Amino acid sequence: MGSSVTPSNPETNGTASPPSYHKSPAKNGDDVPSPLPAVTASDLTISESDASKNRKGGVFPLEVGTRVMCRWRDSKYHPVKVIERRKLYHGSQNDYEYYVHYTEFNRRLDEWVKLEQLDLDSVECAVDEKVEDKVTSLKMTRHQKRKIDETHVEGHEELDAASLREHEEFTKVKNIATIELGKYEIETWYFSPFPPEYNDCVKLYFCEFCLNFMKRKEQLQRHMRKCDLKHPPGDEIYRSGTLSMFEIDGKKNKVYAQNLCYLAKLFLDHKTLYYDVDLFLFYVLCECDDRGCHMVGYFSKEKHSEESYNLACILTLPPYQRKGYGKFLIAFSYELSKKEGKVGTPERPLSDLGLLSYRGYWTRVLLDILKKHKGNISIKELSDMTAIKAEDILSTLQSLELIQYRKGQHVICADPKVLDRHLKAAGRGGLEVDVSKLIWTPYKDQT
């Protein structure tokens, strides 16, 4: 979960091009370098047209770090940076495909592209980025540089600079391109550290009930004939209409919880994969029909949090997004906090989508109360009513310019017309949690 600022693309240090060799066939069938012919002074003279051609067309294959325009799925050209490259074994010597980051967009859109998708007239050859950064920093004001630094680490505030570089290098290329889950084939967004034996898989097949994953469709079909689960393991704690919520204890259902983490990481950029799932509870939301309960999304929660975190990770799977399920999951986490008699807040950092969802939820809940409430109301009273942490209430009302600091204390200014305008901007509230259908005992009280 993280910030509203798009995470920076992973950077790689530019390297000098390796020396050129003429290759001659070796006796054992391998290519070995043969001596270069002698170089004369006249050979070092390059015509202006040749230099221009090299600038435009670049040297093939394109170097990692090259910037170029790329045709995207909207048939328009967008600026990209080459993150990685790999040789196509069925092609000619210079046939490569390139893993690119669209610099205008979130990393979730990074992908492998063919050479024909690139506008070679727009090639900017790779530059040593340490030198580039130094030159750029000389031209920037202190404010501009701070803004760029903030953008670079947004969503990864828990990482220092070295750890951030290591994270970006390790996760820069998606290892799994697509998954099949139930009736959906889903394009993935990010890298997920599956076990090494799955490194060569472009697509993975998940059992939608137990979340075991396989390399081939035939394996999934055999598994489905044997798997007797029709819903997530654990206790069903909520059922309203076709919606159901299951609580899974990471210690009691370790394999399921770990598989859920592998799956979720494909769609969450910043989260570290927790192998120690024993410390967490997982709340899996399902749509139910006569075939079973099909996972829509989930959130996880620490069993015991000293920081009052009531949610660690949250994800709505791509096929179910924009249907109000994310807002439902957030609301559900606060209903659990109310049952515990505690205030709650999500674990930081939040993802870009996560922050948008939470800002919308906090705005709607708080403004609904302010519209109906007669007389003064304090932030403490709002926190007690909603289970939202006071700091989150304060930051939300400040962002809406609904709070002023007078005579040593914060005062809420709730003009009805202003409230209506903000409520309209916050969008619809999503699916309601019917608290009467929630049957749940806080973890600390379980025996």
CSV table of C-alpha atoms in Angstrom, one decimal:
chain,number,residue,atom,x,y,z
A,1,MET,CA,0.0,0.0,0.0
A,2,GLY,CA,1.9,3.7,-0.5
A,3,SER,CA,1.8,7.2,-1.7
A,4,SER,CA,0.0,9.1,-4.4
A,5,VAL,CA,3.3,9.8,-6.1
A,6,THR,CA,4.3,7.4,-8.8
A,7,PRO,CA,7.3,5.3,-7.6
A,8,SER,CA,10.5,6.1,-9.4
A,9,ASN,CA,11.8,3.7,-12.1
A,10,PRO,CA,14.6,1.5,-11.0
A,11,GLU,CA,17.9,3.1,-12.0
A,12,THR,CA,20.9,1.2,-13.3
A,13,ASN,CA,24.4,2.6,-13.5
A,14,GLY,CA,25.5,3.2,-17.1
A,15,THR,CA,28.5,1.1,-18.1
A,16,ALA,CA,31.0,1.6,-20.9
A,17,SER,CA,30.4,-0.5,-24.0
A,18,PRO,CA,32.6,-3.6,-24.1
A,19,PRO,CA,35.4,-3.6,-26.7
A,20,SER,CA,34.4,-4.8,-30.2
A,21,TYR,CA,35.8,-8.1,-31.5
A,22,HIS,CA,35.7,-9.7,-34.8
A,23,LYS,CA,34.6,-13.3,-34.3
A,24,SER,CA,36.0,-16.3,-36.1
A,25,PRO,CA,34.6,-19.8,-35.8
A,26,ALA,CA,36.5,-21.9,-33.3
A,27,LYS,CA,37.2,-25.6,-33.7
A,28,ASN,CA,34.9,-26.6,-30.9
A,29,GLY,CA,32.0,-24.6,-32.3
A,30,ASP,CA,32.3,-21.7,-29.9
A,31,ASP,CA,32.9,-18.1,-30.9
A,32,VAL,CA,36.2,-16.7,-29.8
A,33,PRO,CA,37.6,-13.2,-30.4
A,34,SER,CA,40.1,-12.9,-33.2
A,35,PRO,CA,42.8,-10.1,-33.3
A,36,LEU,CA,41.6,-6.7,-34.6
A,37,PRO,CA,43.2,-5.3,-37.6
A,38,ALA,CA,45.7,-2.4,-37.1
A,39,VAL,CA,44.0,1.0,-36.7
A,40,THR,CA,45.3,4.0,-38.7
A,41,ALA,CA,44.7,7.7,-38.1
A,42,SER,CA,42.3,7.9,-41.0
A,43,ASP,CA,40.2,5.1,-39.5
A,44,LEU,CA,39.6,7.4,-36.5
A,45,THR,CA,38.0,10.1,-38.6
A,46,ILE,CA,34.2,9.8,-38.5
A,47,SER,CA,32.0,11.7,-40.9
A,48,GLU,CA,29.3,14.0,-39.4
A,49,SER,CA,26.6,11.9,-41.1
A,50,ASP,CA,27.9,8.7,-39.5
A,51,ALA,CA,28.0,10.3,-36.0
A,52,SER,CA,24.4,11.5,-36.6
A,53,LYS,CA,23.4,8.1,-37.6
A,54,ASN,CA,25.0,6.6,-34.5
A,55,ARG,CA,23.1,9.1,-32.3
A,56,LYS,CA,19.8,8.3,-33.9
A,57,GLY,CA,20.0,4.6,-34.5
A,58,GLY,CA,22.2,3.8,-31.5
A,59,VAL,CA,24.5,0.8,-31.3
A,60,PHE,CA,22.7,-2.6,-31.4
A,61,PRO,CA,21.7,-4.1,-29.2
A,62,LEU,CA,20.5,-1.0,-27.3
A,63,GLU,CA,22.3,-0.6,-24.0
A,64,VAL,CA,20.6,-0.8,-20.6
A,65,GLY,CA,19.9,2.8,-19.6
A,66,THR,CA,19.0,3.9,-23.2
A,67,ARG,CA,16.1,6.3,-23.4
A,68,VAL,CA,13.8,6.1,-26.4
A,69,MET,CA,10.2,6.5,-27.5
A,70,CYS,CA,8.1,3.3,-27.4
A,71,ARG,CA,4.7,2.5,-28.9
A,72,TRP,CA,2.3,1.5,-26.1
A,73,ARG,CA,-1.0,-0.4,-26.2
A,74,ASP,CA,-2.8,2.9,-27.0
A,75,SER,CA,-0.8,3.0,-30.3
A,76,LYS,CA,0.8,6.2,-29.1
A,77,TYR,CA,4.6,6.7,-28.5
A,78,HIS,CA,5.7,7.3,-24.9
A,79,PRO,CA,9.2,7.9,-23.4
A,80,VAL,CA,10.8,4.8,-21.9
A,81,LYS,CA,14.0,3.8,-20.3
A,82,VAL,CA,15.6,0.4,-21.1
A,83,ILE,CA,15.8,-1.5,-17.8
A,84,GLU,CA,17.0,-4.9,-19.1
A,85,ARG,CA,17.5,-6.8,-22.4
A,86,ARG,CA,17.6,-10.4,-23.5
A,87,LYS,CA,18.5,-12.2,-26.7
A,88,LEU,CA,15.9,-13.9,-28.8
A,89,TYR,CA,17.3,-17.3,-29.6
A,90,HIS,CA,15.1,-17.8,-32.7
A,91,GLY,CA,16.2,-14.5,-34.2
A,92,SER,CA,19.3,-13.1,-35.9
A,93,GLN,CA,22.5,-12.0,-34.1
A,94,ASN,CA,21.0,-8.5,-33.2
A,95,ASP,CA,17.5,-9.7,-32.3
A,96,TYR,CA,16.8,-8.6,-28.7
A,97,GLU,CA,13.8,-7.7,-26.8
A,98,TYR,CA,13.9,-5.0,-24.2
A,99,TYR,CA,12.3,-4.6,-20.7
A,100,VAL,CA,11.3,-0.9,-20.5
A,101,HIS,CA,9.9,1.5,-17.9
A,102,TYR,CA,7.4,4.1,-19.2
A,103,THR,CA,8.8,7.1,-17.4
A,104,GLU,CA,5.4,8.9,-17.3
A,105,PHE,CA,3.7,5.9,-15.6
A,106,ASN,CA,3.9,3.7,-12.5
A,107,ARG,CA,6.2,0.7,-12.6
A,108,ARG,CA,3.3,-1.7,-12.8
A,109,LEU,CA,3.2,-0.9,-16.6
A,110,ASP,CA,6.8,-2.0,-17.2
A,111,GLU,CA,7.0,-4.7,-19.9
A,112,TRP,CA,9.1,-6.5,-22.5
A,113,VAL,CA,8.9,-5.0,-26.0
A,114,LYS,CA,10.2,-5.9,-29.4
A,115,LEU,CA,12.5,-3.7,-31.4
A,116,GLU,CA,9.8,-2.7,-33.9
A,117,GLN,CA,7.9,-1.0,-31.0
A,118,LEU,CA,10.7,1.5,-30.5
A,119,ASP,CA,11.2,4.7,-32.5
A,120,LEU,CA,14.9,4.4,-33.3
A,121,ASP,CA,15.1,8.0,-34.4
A,122,SER,CA,14.5,9.1,-30.8
A,123,VAL,CA,17.3,7.0,-29.2
A,124,GLU,CA,19.3,8.7,-26.5
A,125,CYS,CA,22.3,6.5,-25.9
A,126,ALA,CA,23.0,5.4,-22.3
A,127,VAL,CA,24.9,7.9,-20.2
A,128,ASP,CA,26.9,7.2,-17.0
A,129,GLU,CA,24.1,8.1,-14.6
A,130,LYS,CA,26.5,9.2,-11.8
A,131,VAL,CA,27.9,11.9,-14.2
A,132,GLU,CA,24.3,12.7,-15.4
A,133,ASP,CA,23.1,13.0,-11.8
A,134,LYS,CA,26.0,15.3,-10.9
A,135,VAL,CA,25.4,17.6,-13.9
A,136,THR,CA,21.6,17.7,-13.3
A,137,SER,CA,22.1,18.5,-9.6
A,138,LEU,CA,24.2,21.5,-10.5
A,139,LYS,CA,21.3,22.9,-12.5
A,140,MET,CA,18.6,22.3,-9.9
A,141,THR,CA,17.5,24.6,-7.1
A,142,ARG,CA,17.5,23.1,-3.6
A,143,HIS,CA,13.7,22.9,-3.6
A,144,GLN,CA,13.7,21.0,-7.0
A,145,LYS,CA,16.2,18.5,-5.8
A,146,ARG,CA,14.3,17.9,-2.5
A,147,LYS,CA,11.1,17.3,-4.6
A,148,ILE,CA,12.9,14.8,-6.8
A,149,ASP,CA,14.4,13.0,-3.8
A,150,GLU,CA,11.0,12.8,-2.2
A,151,THR,CA,9.5,11.3,-5.4
A,152,HIS,CA,12.3,8.8,-5.6
A,153,VAL,CA,11.7,7.3,-2.2
A,154,GLU,CA,7.9,7.7,-2.0
A,155,GLY,CA,6.4,4.4,-1.1
A,156,HIS,CA,9.7,3.1,0.3
A,157,GLU,CA,10.2,5.4,3.3
A,158,GLU,CA,11.4,2.5,5.4
A,159,LEU,CA,14.4,1.9,3.2
A,160,ASP,CA,17.7,3.8,3.3
A,161,ALA,CA,19.4,4.7,0.0
A,162,ALA,CA,21.5,1.6,-0.3
A,163,SER,CA,18.6,-0.7,0.5
A,164,LEU,CA,16.4,1.2,-2.0
A,165,ARG,CA,18.9,0.6,-4.7
A,166,GLU,CA,19.2,-3.1,-3.8
A,167,HIS,CA,15.4,-3.4,-3.8
A,168,GLU,CA,15.0,-1.7,-7.2
A,169,GLU,CA,17.8,-3.8,-8.7
A,170,PHE,CA,16.4,-7.1,-7.4
A,171,THR,CA,12.8,-6.3,-8.4
A,172,LYS,CA,13.4,-4.3,-11.6
A,173,VAL,CA,12.1,-7.0,-14.0
A,174,LYS,CA,8.8,-8.9,-13.6
A,175,ASN,CA,9.5,-12.6,-13.3
A,176,ILE,CA,5.9,-13.7,-13.9
A,177,ALA,CA,4.0,-12.0,-16.7
A,178,THR,CA,0.5,-13.5,-16.2
A,179,ILE,CA,-1.4,-15.7,-13.8
A,180,GLU,CA,-4.5,-17.7,-14.1
A,181,LEU,CA,-6.8,-17.6,-11.1
A,182,GLY,CA,-10.3,-19.1,-11.4
A,183,LYS,CA,-11.9,-17.8,-14.6
A,184,TYR,CA,-9.5,-14.9,-15.0
A,185,GLU,CA,-6.1,-14.5,-16.7
A,186,ILE,CA,-4.5,-11.5,-15.1
A,187,GLU,CA,-1.4,-9.5,-16.2
A,188,THR,CA,0.9,-9.0,-13.2
A,189,TRP,CA,2.3,-5.6,-12.1
A,190,TYR,CA,5.5,-6.3,-10.2
A,191,PHE,CA,8.2,-8.8,-9.3
A,192,SER,CA,7.4,-11.5,-6.7
A,193,PRO,CA,10.1,-13.7,-5.2
A,194,PHE,CA,8.7,-17.1,-6.0
A,195,PRO,CA,11.0,-20.1,-5.3
A,196,PRO,CA,13.9,-20.5,-7.8
A,197,GLU,CA,12.3,-23.5,-9.6
A,198,TYR,CA,9.7,-21.0,-11.0
A,199,ASN,CA,12.2,-18.6,-12.5
A,200,ASP,CA,11.6,-19.8,-16.0
A,201,CYS,CA,7.8,-19.5,-15.9
A,202,VAL,CA,6.1,-16.7,-17.8
A,203,LYS,CA,2.7,-17.8,-16.6
A,204,LEU,CA,1.6,-19.5,-13.3
A,205,TYR,CA,-1.6,-21.3,-12.6
A,206,PHE,CA,-3.2,-20.9,-9.2
A,207,CYS,CA,-5.9,-23.0,-7.5
A,208,GLU,CA,-8.4,-20.3,-6.5
A,209,PHE,CA,-9.3,-22.0,-3.3
A,210,CYS,CA,-6.1,-23.3,-1.7
A,211,LEU,CA,-3.8,-20.9,-3.7
A,212,ASN,CA,-1.3,-23.6,-4.6
A,213,PHE,CA,0.5,-22.6,-7.9
A,214,MET,CA,1.7,-24.7,-10.8
A,215,LYS,CA,3.7,-24.3,-14.0
A,216,ARG,CA,1.3,-25.9,-16.4
A,217,LYS,CA,-2.4,-26.0,-17.0
A,218,GLU,CA,-2.5,-29.8,-16.9
A,219,GLN,CA,-1.1,-29.7,-13.4
A,220,LEU,CA,-3.8,-27.3,-12.3
A,221,GLN,CA,-6.5,-29.5,-13.9
A,222,ARG,CA,-5.2,-32.6,-12.1
A,223,HIS,CA,-5.0,-30.6,-8.8
A,224,MET,CA,-8.5,-29.4,-9.1
A,225,ARG,CA,-9.8,-32.9,-9.4
A,226,LYS,CA,-8.3,-33.7,-6.0
A,227,CYS,CA,-8.6,-30.3,-4.1
A,228,ASP,CA,-11.7,-30.5,-1.9
A,229,LEU,CA,-11.6,-26.8,-0.7
A,230,LYS,CA,-14.4,-24.6,-2.0
A,231,HIS,CA,-13.4,-21.5,0.1
A,232,PRO,CA,-10.3,-20.2,1.9
A,233,PRO,CA,-9.3,-22.2,5.0
A,234,GLY,CA,-10.1,-20.6,8.4
A,235,ASP,CA,-13.3,-19.2,9.9
A,236,GLU,CA,-16.1,-17.5,8.0
A,237,ILE,CA,-16.7,-14.4,10.1
A,238,TYR,CA,-19.0,-12.4,7.8
A,239,ARG,CA,-21.7,-13.4,5.3
A,240,SER,CA,-24.0,-10.9,3.7
A,241,GLY,CA,-25.7,-11.8,0.4
A,242,THR,CA,-23.1,-13.1,-1.9
A,243,LEU,CA,-20.2,-11.6,0.0
A,244,SER,CA,-18.2,-13.5,2.6
A,245,MET,CA,-15.1,-12.8,4.7
A,246,PHE,CA,-12.8,-15.5,6.1
A,247,GLU,CA,-10.2,-15.0,8.8
A,248,ILE,CA,-7.1,-17.1,8.3
A,249,ASP,CA,-4.5,-17.5,11.0
A,250,GLY,CA,-1.0,-17.4,9.5
A,251,LYS,CA,0.3,-19.9,12.1
A,252,LYS,CA,-2.5,-22.4,11.6
A,253,ASN,CA,-2.6,-22.2,7.8
A,254,LYS,CA,1.0,-21.3,6.9
A,255,VAL,CA,1.2,-22.6,3.4
A,256,TYR,CA,-2.0,-20.8,2.3
A,257,ALA,CA,-0.8,-17.6,4.0
A,258,GLN,CA,2.6,-17.8,2.2
A,259,ASN,CA,1.0,-18.5,-1.1
A,260,LEU,CA,-1.3,-15.5,-0.6
A,261,CYS,CA,1.8,-13.3,0.0
A,262,TYR,CA,3.4,-14.6,-3.2
A,263,LEU,CA,0.3,-13.8,-5.1
A,264,ALA,CA,-0.2,-10.4,-3.5
A,265,LYS,CA,3.4,-9.3,-4.2
A,266,LEU,CA,2.7,-9.5,-7.9
A,267,PHE,CA,0.4,-6.5,-7.5
A,268,LEU,CA,2.1,-4.6,-4.6
A,269,ASP,CA,5.4,-2.9,-5.4
A,270,HIS,CA,6.8,-1.7,-2.0
A,271,LYS,CA,5.9,-4.5,0.4
A,272,THR,CA,8.5,-6.9,1.7
A,273,LEU,CA,7.3,-10.5,1.5
A,274,TYR,CA,6.8,-11.8,5.0
A,275,TYR,CA,7.9,-15.4,5.3
A,276,ASP,CA,7.1,-15.3,9.0
A,277,VAL,CA,3.3,-15.3,8.5
A,278,ASP,CA,2.7,-16.7,12.0
A,279,LEU,CA,2.4,-13.2,13.4
A,280,PHE,CA,-0.4,-12.2,11.0
A,281,LEU,CA,-4.1,-12.7,10.5
A,282,PHE,CA,-5.4,-12.6,6.9
A,283,TYR,CA,-9.0,-11.5,6.1
A,284,VAL,CA,-10.0,-12.8,2.6
A,285,LEU,CA,-13.0,-11.3,0.9
A,286,CYS,CA,-14.9,-13.6,-1.4
A,287,GLU,CA,-17.8,-13.6,-3.9
A,288,CYS,CA,-19.8,-16.7,-3.4
A,289,ASP,CA,-21.8,-18.8,-5.9
A,290,ASP,CA,-22.8,-22.4,-6.4
A,291,ARG,CA,-19.2,-23.2,-7.4
A,292,GLY,CA,-17.7,-21.9,-4.2
A,293,CYS,CA,-16.2,-18.7,-2.6
A,294,HIS,CA,-14.0,-16.9,-5.1
A,295,MET,CA,-11.3,-14.6,-3.7
A,296,VAL,CA,-11.8,-10.9,-4.5
A,297,GLY,CA,-9.2,-9.3,-2.3
A,298,TYR,CA,-7.8,-9.4,1.3
A,299,PHE,CA,-6.1,-7.4,4.0
A,300,SER,CA,-3.6,-8.6,6.6
A,301,LYS,CA,-3.2,-7.5,10.2
A,302,GLU,CA,-0.7,-8.1,12.9
A,303,LYS,CA,-2.0,-10.1,15.8
A,304,HIS,CA,-0.4,-7.7,18.2
A,305,SER,CA,0.6,-4.2,17.1
A,306,GLU,CA,2.3,-1.7,19.4
A,307,GLU,CA,1.8,1.0,16.8
A,308,SER,CA,-2.0,0.5,16.6
A,309,TYR,CA,-1.8,-0.8,13.1
A,310,ASN,CA,-5.2,-2.3,12.1
A,311,LEU,CA,-4.0,-3.2,8.6
A,312,ALA,CA,-0.7,-4.3,7.2
A,313,CYS,CA,-1.3,-5.1,3.5
A,314,ILE,CA,-4.4,-4.5,1.4
A,315,LEU,CA,-5.2,-5.7,-2.1
A,316,THR,CA,-8.1,-6.0,-4.4
A,317,LEU,CA,-7.3,-8.2,-7.4
A,318,PRO,CA,-7.3,-6.4,-10.7
A,319,PRO,CA,-10.5,-8.1,-12.1
A,320,TYR,CA,-12.5,-6.8,-9.1
A,321,GLN,CA,-11.2,-3.3,-8.8
A,322,ARG,CA,-13.4,-0.2,-9.2
A,323,LYS,CA,-16.3,-2.0,-7.7
A,324,GLY,CA,-16.1,-0.7,-4.1
A,325,TYR,CA,-14.3,-3.7,-2.6
A,326,GLY,CA,-11.2,-1.8,-1.5
A,327,LYS,CA,-13.4,0.7,0.4
A,328,PHE,CA,-15.2,-2.3,1.9
A,329,LEU,CA,-12.0,-3.9,3.1
A,330,ILE,CA,-10.9,-0.6,4.7
A,331,ALA,CA,-14.2,-0.1,6.4
A,332,PHE,CA,-14.1,-3.8,7.6
A,333,SER,CA,-10.7,-3.2,9.2
A,334,TYR,CA,-12.1,-0.3,11.2
A,335,GLU,CA,-15.2,-2.3,12.3
A,336,LEU,CA,-12.8,-4.9,13.8
A,337,SER,CA,-11.0,-2.1,15.6
A,338,LYS,CA,-14.3,-0.9,17.0
A,339,LYS,CA,-15.0,-4.5,18.3
A,340,GLU,CA,-11.6,-4.4,19.9
A,341,GLY,CA,-12.3,-1.0,21.5
A,342,LYS,CA,-9.2,0.5,19.9
A,343,VAL,CA,-8.3,3.2,17.4
A,344,GLY,CA,-6.5,2.0,14.3
A,345,THR,CA,-4.4,3.1,11.4
A,346,PRO,CA,-2.9,1.4,8.4
A,347,GLU,CA,0.8,0.4,8.4
A,348,ARG,CA,3.0,2.8,6.4
A,349,PRO,CA,4.1,3.3,3.7
A,350,LEU,CA,0.8,3.2,1.8
A,351,SER,CA,0.8,2.5,-1.9
A,352,ASP,CA,-0.4,5.2,-4.4
A,353,LEU,CA,-3.7,3.4,-4.7
A,354,GLY,CA,-3.9,2.7,-1.0
A,355,LEU,CA,-3.4,6.3,0.0
A,356,LEU,CA,-6.2,7.4,-2.4
A,357,SER,CA,-8.5,4.8,-1.0
A,358,TYR,CA,-7.8,5.8,2.6
A,359,ARG,CA,-8.1,9.5,2.0
A,360,GLY,CA,-11.5,8.9,0.4
A,361,TYR,CA,-12.6,6.7,3.3
A,362,TRP,CA,-11.5,9.1,6.0
A,363,THR,CA,-13.1,12.0,4.1
A,364,ARG,CA,-16.5,10.4,3.7
A,365,VAL,CA,-16.7,9.1,7.2
A,366,LEU,CA,-15.6,12.3,8.9
A,367,LEU,CA,-17.7,14.6,6.7
A,368,ASP,CA,-20.8,12.5,7.2
A,369,ILE,CA,-20.5,12.9,10.9
A,370,LEU,CA,-19.8,16.7,10.7
A,371,LYS,CA,-22.8,17.2,8.5
A,372,LYS,CA,-25.2,15.5,11.0
A,373,HIS,CA,-23.6,16.8,14.2
A,374,LYS,CA,-25.0,19.8,15.9
A,375,GLY,CA,-22.6,22.0,17.9
A,376,ASN,CA,-18.9,21.6,18.5
A,377,ILE,CA,-17.1,18.3,18.2
A,378,SER,CA,-13.4,17.5,19.1
A,379,ILE,CA,-10.9,15.4,17.2
A,380,LYS,CA,-10.9,13.1,20.2
A,381,GLU,CA,-14.6,12.6,20.0
A,382,LEU,CA,-14.4,11.9,16.2
A,383,SER,CA,-11.7,9.3,16.9
A,384,ASP,CA,-13.8,7.6,19.5
A,385,MET,CA,-16.8,7.4,17.2
A,386,THR,CA,-14.9,6.2,14.1
A,387,ALA,CA,-11.9,4.3,15.5
A,388,ILE,CA,-9.8,6.4,13.2
A,389,LYS,CA,-6.5,7.5,14.8
A,390,ALA,CA,-6.4,11.2,15.8
A,391,GLU,CA,-3.4,12.0,13.6
A,392,ASP,CA,-5.2,10.6,10.5
A,393,ILE,CA,-8.3,12.7,11.3
A,394,LEU,CA,-6.1,15.8,11.7
A,395,SER,CA,-4.2,15.3,8.5
A,396,THR,CA,-7.4,14.6,6.5
A,397,LEU,CA,-9.2,17.7,7.8
A,398,GLN,CA,-6.1,19.8,7.2
A,399,SER,CA,-5.8,18.6,3.6
A,400,LEU,CA,-9.5,19.6,3.2
A,401,GLU,CA,-8.7,23.0,4.8
A,402,LEU,CA,-11.4,22.4,7.4
A,403,ILE,CA,-9.3,23.0,10.4
A,404,GLN,CA,-7.7,26.1,11.9
A,405,TYR,CA,-5.4,26.6,14.8
A,406,ARG,CA,-6.8,29.2,17.3
A,407,LYS,CA,-5.7,30.1,20.8
A,408,GLY,CA,-3.5,27.0,21.1
A,409,GLN,CA,-6.0,24.5,19.9
A,410,HIS,CA,-7.3,23.1,16.6
A,411,VAL,CA,-10.8,24.2,15.6
A,412,ILE,CA,-13.0,22.5,13.0
A,413,CYS,CA,-14.7,24.8,10.5
A,414,ALA,CA,-17.6,22.9,9.0
A,415,ASP,CA,-19.4,25.1,6.5
A,416,PRO,CA,-22.3,22.9,5.1
A,417,LYS,CA,-21.6,24.0,1.4
A,418,VAL,CA,-17.9,23.2,1.7
A,419,LEU,CA,-18.7,19.8,3.3
A,420,ASP,CA,-21.0,19.0,0.4
A,421,ARG,CA,-18.4,20.0,-2.1
A,422,HIS,CA,-15.7,17.8,-0.5
A,423,LEU,CA,-18.1,14.8,-0.2
A,424,LYS,CA,-18.9,15.0,-3.9
A,425,ALA,CA,-15.2,15.1,-4.7
A,426,ALA,CA,-14.5,12.1,-2.5
A,427,GLY,CA,-16.7,9.9,-4.7
A,428,ARG,CA,-19.1,7.1,-3.8
A,429,GLY,CA,-18.7,5.2,-0.6
A,430,GLY,CA,-18.6,1.7,-1.9
A,431,LEU,CA,-20.1,-1.4,-0.4
A,432,GLU,CA,-21.5,-1.1,3.2
A,433,VAL,CA,-20.4,-3.4,6.0
A,434,ASP,CA,-23.5,-4.8,7.7
A,435,VAL,CA,-22.1,-4.9,11.2
A,436,SER,CA,-25.0,-7.2,12.3
A,437,LYS,CA,-23.6,-9.9,10.1
A,438,LEU,CA,-20.1,-9.8,11.6
A,439,ILE,CA,-19.4,-12.6,14.0
A,440,TRP,CA,-15.9,-12.2,15.4
A,441,THR,CA,-13.9,-12.5,18.6
A,442,PRO,CA,-10.7,-10.4,18.9
A,443,TYR,CA,-7.5,-12.5,18.7
A,444,LYS,CA,-6.4,-11.7,22.3
A,445,ASP,CA,-9.6,-13.3,23.6
A,446,GLN,CA,-9.3,-16.6,21.6
A,447,THR,CA,-8.2,-19.7,23.5
